[in-house]
mmCIF file of C-alpha atoms and ligand atoms in Angstrom:
data_model
loop_
_atom_site.group_PDB
_atom_site.id
_atom_site.type_symbol
_atom_site.label_atom_id
_atom_site.label_comp_id
_atom_site.label_asym_id
_atom_site.label_seq_id
_atom_site.Cartn_x
_atom_site.Cartn_y
_atom_site.Cartn_z
ATOM 1 C CA UNK A 6 124.661 71.069 38.315
ATOM 2 C CA UNK A 7 124.069 74.821 38.197
ATOM 3 C CA UNK A 8 126.093 76.534 35.432
ATOM 4 C CA UNK A 9 127.453 79.853 36.137
ATOM 5 C CA UNK A 10 127.964 82.200 33.229
ATOM 6 C CA UNK A 11 130.482 85.049 34.215
ATOM 7 C CA UNK A 12 132.245 87.990 32.529
ATOM 8 C CA UNK A 13 136.027 87.207 32.607
ATOM 9 C CA UNK A 14 136.984 89.245 35.579
ATOM 10 C CA UNK A 15 140.019 88.403 37.634
ATOM 11 C CA UNK A 16 137.885 86.782 40.313
ATOM 12 C CA UNK A 17 136.093 84.651 37.743
ATOM 13 C CA UNK A 18 139.465 83.683 36.228
ATOM 14 C CA UNK A 19 140.677 82.659 39.623
ATOM 15 C CA UNK A 20 137.632 80.555 40.144
ATOM 16 C CA UNK A 21 137.991 78.933 36.737
ATOM 17 C CA UNK A 22 141.650 78.157 37.628
ATOM 18 C CA UNK A 23 140.615 76.514 40.866
ATOM 19 C CA UNK A 24 137.964 74.419 39.259
ATOM 20 C CA UNK A 25 140.299 73.293 36.474
ATOM 21 C CA UNK A 26 143.106 72.364 39.132
ATOM 22 C CA UNK A 27 140.372 70.433 40.889
ATOM 23 C CA UNK A 28 139.588 68.226 37.741
ATOM 24 C CA UNK A 29 136.405 70.149 36.740
ATOM 25 C CA UNK A 30 135.344 71.560 33.292
ATOM 26 C CA UNK A 31 135.380 75.284 32.340
ATOM 27 C CA UNK A 32 134.297 76.831 29.049
ATOM 28 C CA UNK A 33 136.361 79.662 27.947
ATOM 29 C CA UNK A 34 136.624 82.083 24.941
ATOM 30 C CA UNK A 35 139.481 81.589 22.310
ATOM 31 C CA UNK A 36 140.068 83.754 19.167
ATOM 32 C CA UNK A 37 138.663 80.764 17.138
ATOM 33 C CA UNK A 38 135.750 79.354 19.016
ATOM 34 C CA UNK A 39 134.855 78.613 22.716
ATOM 35 C CA UNK A 40 136.639 75.783 24.071
ATOM 36 C CA UNK A 41 135.536 73.252 26.784
ATOM 37 C CA UNK A 42 138.619 72.775 29.040
ATOM 38 C CA UNK A 43 139.847 70.252 31.634
ATOM 39 C CA UNK A 44 143.258 69.477 33.048
ATOM 40 C CA UNK A 45 144.985 67.597 30.185
ATOM 41 C CA UNK A 46 147.092 65.375 32.370
ATOM 42 C CA UNK A 47 144.091 64.261 34.492
ATOM 43 C CA UNK A 48 142.550 61.336 32.614
ATOM 44 C CA UNK A 49 139.395 61.433 34.792
ATOM 45 C CA UNK A 50 138.877 65.070 34.132
ATOM 46 C CA UNK A 51 139.398 64.655 30.379
ATOM 47 C CA UNK A 52 136.765 61.881 30.291
ATOM 48 C CA UNK A 53 134.252 64.501 31.809
ATOM 49 C CA UNK A 54 134.786 66.513 28.509
ATOM 50 C CA UNK A 55 133.563 63.481 26.405
ATOM 51 C CA UNK A 56 130.582 62.947 28.776
ATOM 52 C CA UNK A 57 129.506 66.710 28.645
ATOM 53 C CA UNK A 58 129.765 67.019 24.903
ATOM 54 C CA UNK A 59 128.377 63.571 24.168
ATOM 55 C CA UNK A 60 131.489 63.101 21.970
ATOM 56 C CA UNK A 61 132.783 59.810 20.673
ATOM 57 C CA UNK A 62 135.867 58.537 22.624
ATOM 58 C CA UNK A 63 137.898 57.948 19.577
ATOM 59 C CA UNK A 64 138.015 61.596 18.692
ATOM 60 C CA UNK A 65 141.102 63.091 20.067
ATOM 61 C CA UNK A 66 141.414 66.575 21.929
ATOM 62 C CA UNK A 67 143.751 69.510 21.400
ATOM 63 C CA UNK A 68 146.126 70.492 24.338
ATOM 64 C CA UNK A 69 146.361 74.180 24.951
ATOM 65 C CA UNK A 70 149.414 75.793 26.454
ATOM 66 C CA UNK A 71 150.664 79.395 27.155
ATOM 67 C CA UNK A 72 154.298 78.618 27.351
ATOM 68 C CA UNK A 73 156.370 76.441 25.182
ATOM 69 C CA UNK A 74 158.245 74.848 28.076
ATOM 70 C CA UNK A 75 155.021 72.928 28.854
ATOM 71 C CA UNK A 76 155.487 70.947 25.624
ATOM 72 C CA UNK A 77 158.372 68.942 27.047
ATOM 73 C CA UNK A 78 155.778 66.880 29.060
ATOM 74 C CA UNK A 79 153.435 66.468 26.176
ATOM 75 C CA UNK A 80 155.227 65.914 22.713
ATOM 76 C CA UNK A 81 158.514 65.788 20.742
ATOM 77 C CA UNK A 82 159.071 68.980 18.705
ATOM 78 C CA UNK A 83 161.026 69.117 15.583
ATOM 79 C CA UNK A 84 162.668 72.065 13.672
ATOM 80 C CA UNK A 85 159.807 72.629 11.298
ATOM 81 C CA UNK A 86 157.262 72.650 14.097
ATOM 82 C CA UNK A 87 159.279 75.296 15.818
ATOM 83 C CA UNK A 88 159.462 77.591 12.813
ATOM 84 C CA UNK A 89 155.498 77.279 12.661
ATOM 85 C CA UNK A 90 155.275 78.111 16.238
ATOM 86 C CA UNK A 91 157.618 81.190 15.817
ATOM 87 C CA UNK A 92 155.378 82.352 12.975
ATOM 88 C CA UNK A 93 151.910 81.543 14.148
ATOM 89 C CA UNK A 94 151.689 81.113 18.006
ATOM 90 C CA UNK A 95 150.098 82.478 19.912
ATOM 91 C CA UNK A 96 147.183 82.044 17.328
ATOM 92 C CA UNK A 97 144.824 79.802 15.546
ATOM 93 C CA UNK A 98 147.185 76.978 14.609
ATOM 94 C CA UNK A 99 147.189 73.486 15.971
ATOM 95 C CA UNK A 100 150.194 71.176 15.449
ATOM 96 C CA UNK A 101 150.197 67.509 15.567
ATOM 97 C CA UNK A 102 153.389 66.018 17.005
ATOM 98 C CA UNK A 103 154.626 62.602 18.411
ATOM 99 C CA UNK A 104 153.245 62.390 22.031
ATOM 100 C CA UNK A 105 154.856 61.616 25.295
ATOM 101 C CA UNK A 106 153.956 58.753 27.434
ATOM 102 C CA UNK A 107 152.531 61.119 30.383
ATOM 103 C CA UNK A 108 149.661 62.375 28.129
ATOM 104 C CA UNK A 109 146.531 60.270 28.933
ATOM 105 C CA UNK A 110 145.075 58.088 26.242
ATOM 106 C CA UNK A 111 141.682 59.925 26.893
ATOM 107 C CA UNK A 112 143.311 63.012 25.217
ATOM 108 C CA UNK A 113 145.034 61.415 22.137
ATOM 109 C CA UNK A 114 142.122 58.567 21.709
ATOM 110 C CA UNK A 115 145.169 56.239 21.988
ATOM 111 C CA UNK A 116 147.017 57.764 18.919
ATOM 112 C CA UNK A 117 150.875 58.017 19.079
ATOM 113 C CA UNK A 118 150.515 61.653 18.282
ATOM 114 C CA UNK A 119 149.097 64.711 20.054
ATOM 115 C CA UNK A 120 147.494 67.993 19.052
ATOM 116 C CA UNK A 121 148.981 71.259 20.622
ATOM 117 C CA UNK A 122 147.979 74.856 20.366
ATOM 118 C CA UNK A 123 148.813 78.206 22.018
ATOM 119 C CA UNK A 124 145.703 80.321 21.600
ATOM 120 C CA UNK A 125 146.023 84.260 21.488
ATOM 121 C CA UNK A 126 142.713 85.173 23.066
ATOM 122 C CA UNK A 127 143.768 87.316 26.242
ATOM 123 C CA UNK A 128 141.205 85.411 28.353
ATOM 124 C CA UNK A 129 142.478 82.032 27.246
ATOM 125 C CA UNK A 130 146.000 82.888 27.863
ATOM 126 C CA UNK A 131 145.160 84.477 31.214
ATOM 127 C CA UNK A 132 143.242 81.307 32.238
ATOM 128 C CA UNK A 133 146.145 79.064 31.156
ATOM 129 C CA UNK A 134 148.489 81.244 33.053
ATOM 130 C CA UNK A 135 146.454 81.285 36.231
ATOM 131 C CA UNK A 136 146.110 77.480 36.432
ATOM 132 C CA UNK A 137 149.552 76.927 34.864
ATOM 133 C CA UNK A 138 148.401 73.564 33.383
ATOM 134 C CA UNK A 139 148.120 72.204 29.979
ATOM 135 C CA UNK A 140 144.338 72.224 29.182
ATOM 136 C CA UNK A 141 142.725 69.838 26.826
ATOM 137 C CA UNK A 142 139.793 71.653 25.076
ATOM 138 C CA UNK A 143 137.488 70.757 22.135
ATOM 139 C CA UNK A 144 134.957 73.206 20.925
ATOM 140 C CA UNK A 145 132.389 73.804 23.613
ATOM 141 C CA UNK A 146 129.355 72.635 21.610
ATOM 142 C CA UNK A 147 127.385 69.391 22.087
ATOM 143 C CA UNK A 148 128.880 66.933 19.530
ATOM 144 C CA UNK A 149 127.110 67.522 16.151
ATOM 145 C CA UNK A 150 126.249 71.187 16.769
ATOM 146 C CA UNK A 151 128.141 74.106 15.128
ATOM 147 C CA UNK A 152 130.984 75.266 17.323
ATOM 148 C CA UNK A 153 130.097 78.074 19.705
ATOM 149 C CA UNK A 154 131.292 81.610 18.849
ATOM 150 C CA UNK A 155 129.750 83.291 21.853
ATOM 151 C CA UNK A 156 129.127 82.462 25.583
ATOM 152 C CA UNK A 157 125.412 82.200 24.983
ATOM 153 C CA UNK A 158 125.868 79.477 22.399
ATOM 154 C CA UNK A 159 127.925 77.617 25.005
ATOM 155 C CA UNK A 160 125.204 78.141 27.470
ATOM 156 C CA UNK A 161 122.451 76.944 25.101
ATOM 157 C CA UNK A 162 124.443 73.543 24.747
ATOM 158 C CA UNK A 163 125.992 73.211 28.242
ATOM 159 C CA UNK A 164 123.633 74.474 30.822
ATOM 160 C CA UNK A 165 123.293 72.051 33.601
ATOM 161 C CA UNK A 166 126.403 70.062 32.293
ATOM 162 C CA UNK A 167 129.358 72.065 33.435
ATOM 163 C CA UNK A 168 129.947 74.383 36.558
ATOM 164 C CA UNK A 169 131.426 77.585 34.750
ATOM 165 C CA UNK A 170 131.430 79.386 31.478
ATOM 166 C CA UNK A 171 133.695 82.554 30.975
ATOM 167 C CA UNK A 172 132.215 85.209 28.764
ATOM 168 C CA UNK A 173 134.988 86.865 26.569
ATOM 169 C CA UNK A 174 132.552 88.179 23.948
ATOM 170 C CA UNK A 175 132.294 87.076 20.341
ATOM 171 C CA UNK A 176 135.121 84.798 18.893
ATOM 172 C CA UNK A 177 136.992 86.800 16.453
ATOM 173 C CA UNK A 178 137.933 84.196 13.720
ATOM 174 C CA UNK A 179 134.689 82.194 14.045
ATOM 175 C CA UNK A 180 135.881 78.922 12.776
ATOM 176 C CA UNK A 181 138.230 76.323 14.518
ATOM 177 C CA UNK A 182 142.031 76.477 14.201
ATOM 178 C CA UNK A 183 143.942 75.124 11.188
ATOM 179 C CA UNK A 184 145.170 71.684 12.119
ATOM 180 C CA UNK A 185 148.494 70.701 10.429
ATOM 181 C CA UNK A 186 150.274 67.320 10.901
ATOM 182 C CA UNK A 187 154.056 67.542 11.487
ATOM 183 C CA UNK A 188 154.654 63.745 11.810
ATOM 184 C CA UNK A 189 154.590 62.647 8.192
ATOM 185 C CA UNK A 190 157.276 63.036 5.370
ATOM 186 C CA UNK A 191 155.540 66.372 4.420
ATOM 187 C CA UNK A 192 153.423 68.650 6.565
ATOM 188 C CA UNK A 193 149.554 68.159 5.968
ATOM 189 C CA UNK A 194 146.719 70.183 6.689
ATOM 190 C CA UNK A 195 144.074 67.969 8.273
ATOM 191 C CA UNK A 196 141.616 70.769 8.931
ATOM 192 C CA UNK A 197 141.628 74.285 7.135
ATOM 193 C CA UNK A 198 141.195 77.395 9.327
ATOM 194 C CA UNK A 199 142.206 81.053 9.565
ATOM 195 C CA UNK A 200 146.106 80.192 8.956
ATOM 196 C CA UNK A 201 145.890 79.325 5.406
ATOM 197 C CA UNK A 202 148.051 76.782 3.187
ATOM 198 C CA UNK A 203 149.790 79.782 1.655
ATOM 199 C CA UNK A 204 150.746 81.183 4.998
ATOM 200 C CA UNK A 205 152.046 77.865 6.112
ATOM 201 C CA UNK A 206 153.891 77.159 2.934
ATOM 202 C CA UNK A 207 155.779 80.549 3.188
ATOM 203 C CA UNK A 208 157.184 79.190 6.551
ATOM 204 C CA UNK A 209 157.823 75.477 5.996
ATOM 205 C CA UNK A 210 157.539 74.922 2.236
ATOM 206 C CA UNK A 211 155.109 72.662 0.454
ATOM 207 C CA UNK A 212 152.224 71.697 2.546
ATOM 208 C CA UNK A 213 149.814 68.894 1.573
ATOM 209 C CA UNK A 214 145.986 69.109 1.990
ATOM 210 C CA UNK A 215 144.091 66.224 3.391
ATOM 211 C CA UNK A 216 141.866 64.618 0.638
ATOM 212 C CA UNK A 217 138.578 64.808 2.488
ATOM 213 C CA UNK A 218 138.481 68.604 3.122
ATOM 214 C CA UNK A 219 135.995 69.412 0.412
ATOM 215 C CA UNK A 220 134.235 66.071 -0.074
ATOM 216 C CA UNK A 221 132.866 63.231 2.321
ATOM 217 C CA UNK A 222 135.138 60.386 3.201
ATOM 218 C CA UNK A 223 134.913 57.522 0.931
ATOM 219 C CA UNK A 224 133.881 54.129 1.967
ATOM 220 C CA UNK A 225 136.882 52.357 3.623
ATOM 221 C CA UNK A 226 138.919 55.660 3.411
ATOM 222 C CA UNK A 227 140.780 56.184 6.790
ATOM 223 C CA UNK A 228 140.322 59.788 8.309
ATOM 224 C CA UNK A 229 143.842 61.392 9.016
ATOM 225 C CA UNK A 230 141.902 63.401 11.554
ATOM 226 C CA UNK A 231 139.330 61.370 13.369
ATOM 227 C CA UNK A 232 137.042 64.390 13.730
ATOM 228 C CA UNK A 233 136.389 64.249 9.938
ATOM 229 C CA UNK A 234 134.723 60.859 10.350
ATOM 230 C CA UNK A 235 131.771 62.421 12.193
ATOM 231 C CA UNK A 236 128.669 64.175 10.749
ATOM 232 C CA UNK A 237 129.455 67.801 11.588
ATOM 233 C CA UNK A 238 127.922 71.234 11.850
ATOM 234 C CA UNK A 239 124.610 70.305 10.413
ATOM 235 C CA UNK A 240 121.695 72.304 11.222
ATOM 236 C CA UNK A 241 118.388 70.374 11.675
ATOM 237 C CA UNK A 242 117.146 71.730 8.226
ATOM 238 C CA UNK A 243 118.544 70.517 4.859
ATOM 239 C CA UNK A 244 121.042 72.975 3.406
ATOM 240 C CA UNK A 245 121.643 73.187 -0.182
ATOM 241 C CA UNK A 246 124.601 75.044 -1.877
ATOM 242 C CA UNK A 247 124.073 76.970 -5.012
ATOM 243 C CA UNK A 248 127.025 77.559 -7.280
ATOM 244 C CA UNK A 249 127.183 79.656 -10.565
ATOM 245 C CA UNK A 250 127.574 83.114 -11.664
ATOM 246 C CA UNK A 251 126.462 85.855 -9.337
ATOM 247 C CA UNK A 252 123.218 86.769 -11.312
ATOM 248 C CA UNK A 253 122.237 83.169 -11.881
ATOM 249 C CA UNK A 254 122.738 82.329 -8.109
ATOM 250 C CA UNK A 255 120.568 85.256 -7.048
ATOM 251 C CA UNK A 256 117.870 84.151 -9.448
ATOM 252 C CA UNK A 257 118.116 80.531 -8.482
ATOM 253 C CA UNK A 258 117.871 81.369 -4.789
ATOM 254 C CA UNK A 259 114.749 83.358 -5.452
ATOM 255 C CA UNK A 260 113.170 80.420 -7.527
ATOM 256 C CA UNK A 261 114.280 77.665 -5.156
ATOM 257 C CA UNK A 262 112.877 79.623 -2.067
ATOM 258 C CA UNK A 263 109.632 80.414 -3.749
ATOM 259 C CA UNK A 264 109.187 76.700 -4.750
ATOM 260 C CA UNK A 265 110.028 75.407 -1.176
ATOM 261 C CA UNK A 266 107.632 77.961 0.495
ATOM 262 C CA UNK A 267 105.117 76.991 -1.884
ATOM 263 C CA UNK A 268 105.267 73.464 -0.792
ATOM 264 C CA UNK A 269 104.778 74.712 2.749
ATOM 265 C CA UNK A 270 108.361 74.420 4.033
ATOM 266 C CA UNK A 271 110.017 77.017 6.287
ATOM 267 C CA UNK A 272 112.553 78.087 3.832
ATOM 268 C CA UNK A 273 115.271 80.590 3.914
ATOM 269 C CA UNK A 274 118.438 81.768 2.003
ATOM 270 C CA UNK A 275 121.869 82.410 3.153
ATOM 271 C CA UNK A 276 123.311 85.181 1.031
ATOM 272 C CA UNK A 277 125.964 87.848 0.715
ATOM 273 C CA UNK A 278 125.212 91.234 2.115
ATOM 274 C CA UNK A 279 125.168 92.495 -1.270
ATOM 275 C CA UNK A 280 122.337 90.399 -2.225
ATOM 276 C CA UNK A 281 120.106 90.870 0.879
ATOM 277 C CA UNK A 282 118.048 93.568 -0.826
ATOM 278 C CA UNK A 283 117.398 91.541 -4.005
ATOM 279 C CA UNK A 284 116.252 88.527 -1.814
ATOM 280 C CA UNK A 285 114.321 90.319 0.876
ATOM 281 C CA UNK A 286 111.250 88.264 0.287
ATOM 282 C CA UNK A 287 113.296 85.068 0.627
ATOM 283 C CA UNK A 288 113.966 85.277 4.455
ATOM 284 C CA UNK A 289 117.620 86.219 3.815
ATOM 285 C CA UNK A 290 120.487 85.463 6.469
ATOM 286 C CA UNK A 291 123.283 87.836 5.633
ATOM 287 C CA UNK A 292 126.550 85.894 5.730
ATOM 288 C CA UNK A 293 128.879 88.895 5.066
ATOM 289 C CA UNK A 294 130.401 90.553 2.053
ATOM 290 C CA UNK A 295 131.052 88.407 -1.103
ATOM 291 C CA UNK A 296 134.552 90.118 -1.043
ATOM 292 C CA UNK A 297 135.297 89.223 2.477
ATOM 293 C CA UNK A 298 135.515 85.477 3.213
ATOM 294 C CA UNK A 299 136.971 86.379 6.562
ATOM 295 C CA UNK A 300 133.604 87.986 7.543
ATOM 296 C CA UNK A 301 131.836 84.904 6.272
ATOM 297 C CA UNK A 302 134.050 82.694 8.475
ATOM 298 C CA UNK A 303 133.132 84.976 11.504
ATOM 299 C CA UNK A 304 129.527 84.830 10.982
ATOM 300 C CA UNK A 305 128.931 81.110 9.676
ATOM 301 C CA UNK A 306 128.355 79.284 12.948
ATOM 302 C CA UNK A 307 126.020 81.866 14.420
ATOM 303 C CA UNK A 308 124.164 81.697 11.196
ATOM 304 C CA UNK A 309 123.787 78.015 11.299
ATOM 305 C CA UNK A 310 122.666 78.116 14.989
ATOM 306 C CA UNK A 311 119.999 80.863 14.095
ATOM 307 C CA UNK A 312 118.530 78.535 11.343
ATOM 308 C CA UNK A 313 117.749 75.840 14.110
ATOM 309 C CA UNK A 314 116.386 78.481 16.433
ATOM 310 C CA UNK A 315 114.024 79.613 13.751
ATOM 311 C CA UNK A 316 113.159 75.956 12.866
ATOM 312 C CA UNK A 317 113.975 76.247 9.180
ATOM 313 C CA UNK A 318 113.714 73.079 7.233
ATOM 314 C CA UNK A 319 114.953 74.147 3.850
ATOM 315 C CA UNK A 320 118.037 76.274 3.395
ATOM 316 C CA UNK A 321 119.591 77.458 0.222
ATOM 317 C CA UNK A 322 123.114 79.102 0.626
ATOM 318 C CA UNK A 323 125.534 80.932 -1.606
ATOM 319 C CA UNK A 324 129.200 79.765 -1.670
ATOM 320 C CA UNK A 325 132.602 81.435 -1.615
ATOM 321 C CA UNK A 326 135.635 80.387 -3.702
ATOM 322 C CA UNK A 327 137.516 77.671 -1.707
ATOM 323 C CA UNK A 328 140.690 79.465 -1.573
ATOM 324 C CA UNK A 329 142.523 81.055 1.420
ATOM 325 C CA UNK A 330 140.092 81.422 4.358
ATOM 326 C CA UNK A 331 137.438 80.405 1.928
ATOM 327 C CA UNK A 332 138.648 76.847 2.020
ATOM 328 C CA UNK A 333 137.956 76.677 5.696
ATOM 329 C CA UNK A 334 134.524 78.202 5.146
ATOM 330 C CA UNK A 335 133.581 75.567 2.424
ATOM 331 C CA UNK A 336 134.957 72.751 4.479
ATOM 332 C CA UNK A 337 132.433 73.626 7.147
ATOM 333 C CA UNK A 338 129.549 74.807 4.795
ATOM 334 C CA UNK A 339 130.171 71.707 2.756
ATOM 335 C CA UNK A 340 129.643 69.472 5.685
ATOM 336 C CA UNK A 341 126.600 71.518 7.072
ATOM 337 C CA UNK A 342 125.147 70.723 3.450
ATOM 338 C CA UNK A 343 126.354 67.119 3.299
ATOM 339 C CA UNK A 344 127.929 68.412 0.110
ATOM 340 C CA UNK A 345 124.578 68.801 -1.716
ATOM 341 C CA UNK A 346 125.185 71.246 -4.466
ATOM 342 C CA UNK A 347 122.965 72.572 -7.245
ATOM 343 C CA UNK A 348 124.167 74.636 -10.353
ATOM 344 C CA UNK A 349 122.289 77.889 -10.427
ATOM 345 C CA UNK A 350 122.129 77.526 -14.245
ATOM 346 C CA UNK A 351 120.251 74.206 -13.951
ATOM 347 C CA UNK A 352 117.567 75.760 -11.688
ATOM 348 C CA UNK A 353 114.291 76.141 -13.591
HETATM 349 O O1 TXA B 5 140.113 76.285 17.349
HETATM 350 C C1 TXA B 5 140.197 75.223 17.895
HETATM 351 O O2 TXA B 5 140.880 74.456 17.460
HETATM 352 C C2 TXA B 5 139.145 74.781 19.088
HETATM 353 C C3 TXA B 5 139.584 75.787 20.170
HETATM 354 C C4 TXA B 5 138.762 75.503 21.496
HETATM 355 O O3 TXA B 5 140.942 75.747 20.392
HETATM 356 N N1 TXA B 5 139.196 73.505 19.432
HETATM 357 C C5 TXA B 5 138.752 72.455 18.577
HETATM 358 O O4 TXA B 5 138.758 71.374 19.145
HETATM 359 O O5 TXA B 5 138.139 72.887 17.575
HETATM 360 P P1 TXA B 5 137.972 69.958 18.527
HETATM 361 O O6 TXA B 5 138.135 68.893 19.412
HETATM 362 O O7 TXA B 5 136.588 70.584 18.179
HETATM 363 O O8 TXA B 5 138.651 69.635 17.148
HETATM 364 C C6 TXA B 5 139.980 69.078 17.132
HETATM 365 C C7 TXA B 5 140.355 68.421 15.823
HETATM 366 C C8 TXA B 5 139.359 67.175 15.518
HETATM 367 O O9 TXA B 5 139.156 67.173 14.312
HETATM 368 C C9 TXA B 5 140.348 66.098 16.157
HETATM 369 O O10 TXA B 5 140.039 64.897 15.388
HETATM 370 C C10 TXA B 5 141.651 66.571 15.582
HETATM 371 O O11 TXA B 5 141.625 67.971 15.881
HETATM 372 N N2 TXA B 5 142.833 65.898 16.285
HETATM 373 C C11 TXA B 5 143.100 66.059 17.598
HETATM 374 N N3 TXA B 5 144.294 65.115 17.919
HETATM 375 C C12 TXA B 5 144.615 64.797 16.839
HETATM 376 C C13 TXA B 5 145.637 63.790 16.484
HETATM 377 N N4 TXA B 5 146.587 63.544 17.318
HETATM 378 N N5 TXA B 5 145.772 63.519 15.183
HETATM 379 C C14 TXA B 5 144.883 64.067 14.189
HETATM 380 N N6 TXA B 5 143.875 64.807 14.534
HETATM 381 C C15 TXA B 5 143.694 65.153 15.665
HETATM 382 MG MG1 MG B 6 134.530 70.602 17.491
#
């Protein structure tokens, strides 16, 4: 199959809407990451997503809408969920609600709940409006790769597998949406993102955090969000996180890099903008300012992809405090590193 990569003009949007109505797949930009869309009520079309991504069938998808009236056919809403929609939609928040029977099992992986989101990216909204269908869309990466934050990333993963990629520039947030479950006794964040726990609590009161956000699932522990079960976001090289005081971390990065290169590894560091100069001999990848976790979120996945392109095999990274958007960054970075962490003060 030939994959077209087109700027999101009105002609390209019309073509995309036709393909989706036809049961085919289209990749499109959202404010979080690029999505790989299919007609959500067409089980056959949805199965195509799993095939193109190489995604396990027991990992459910998010249904994207442009108008809340579409929810009637998809899920049962409750008052607290409506307050969240009022506050954060359109935007990077996915809400888990009880499903309706019309939603194919392929979308929900057979669960009795379904994930719904109204994205804010103008191209995503224009596409949803043009086809006037609910669109099931996971991130448009091959399963196990970092989510794509540009059309080029999607092309690298999906060339030959899907007919069309709409180019809408770089994703703004850079990490996938916050996923909140509204089916339990208390709201629970299953995946942290740009909409933070504090922002959610300001609207619906106390919100729980799923246990496995900053650690691997324990043996026998059930994932609240099936996506958490899978190895995620790992570059081909081995990532190690370095914690500690600023000075100690910079010194440790220099030592660890020098040691690894001395052993013949292709080694590099992921560091804050403020430390690039001090680490200029350590093949630094600038992850953004230490005072701006939003910028780190924006750059993280592109950086992880660059490490693979450069065939780095040993990577040492700085960390951000796991608060606010920093929690979402550390959830992804932690998984990229398989939670391997070293204290800077312990590095000789
Ligand atoms: O920002 C985003 O959310 C992007 C853009 C394209 O919208 N989409 C995205 O989809 O990240 P995906 O499939 O890569 O991640 C969806 C996550 C998975 O971890 C999945 O397990 C979880 O949401 N999920 C979906 N339906 C669920 C359900 N009914 N119950 C619990 N978790 C669910
Ligand atoms: Mg994904």
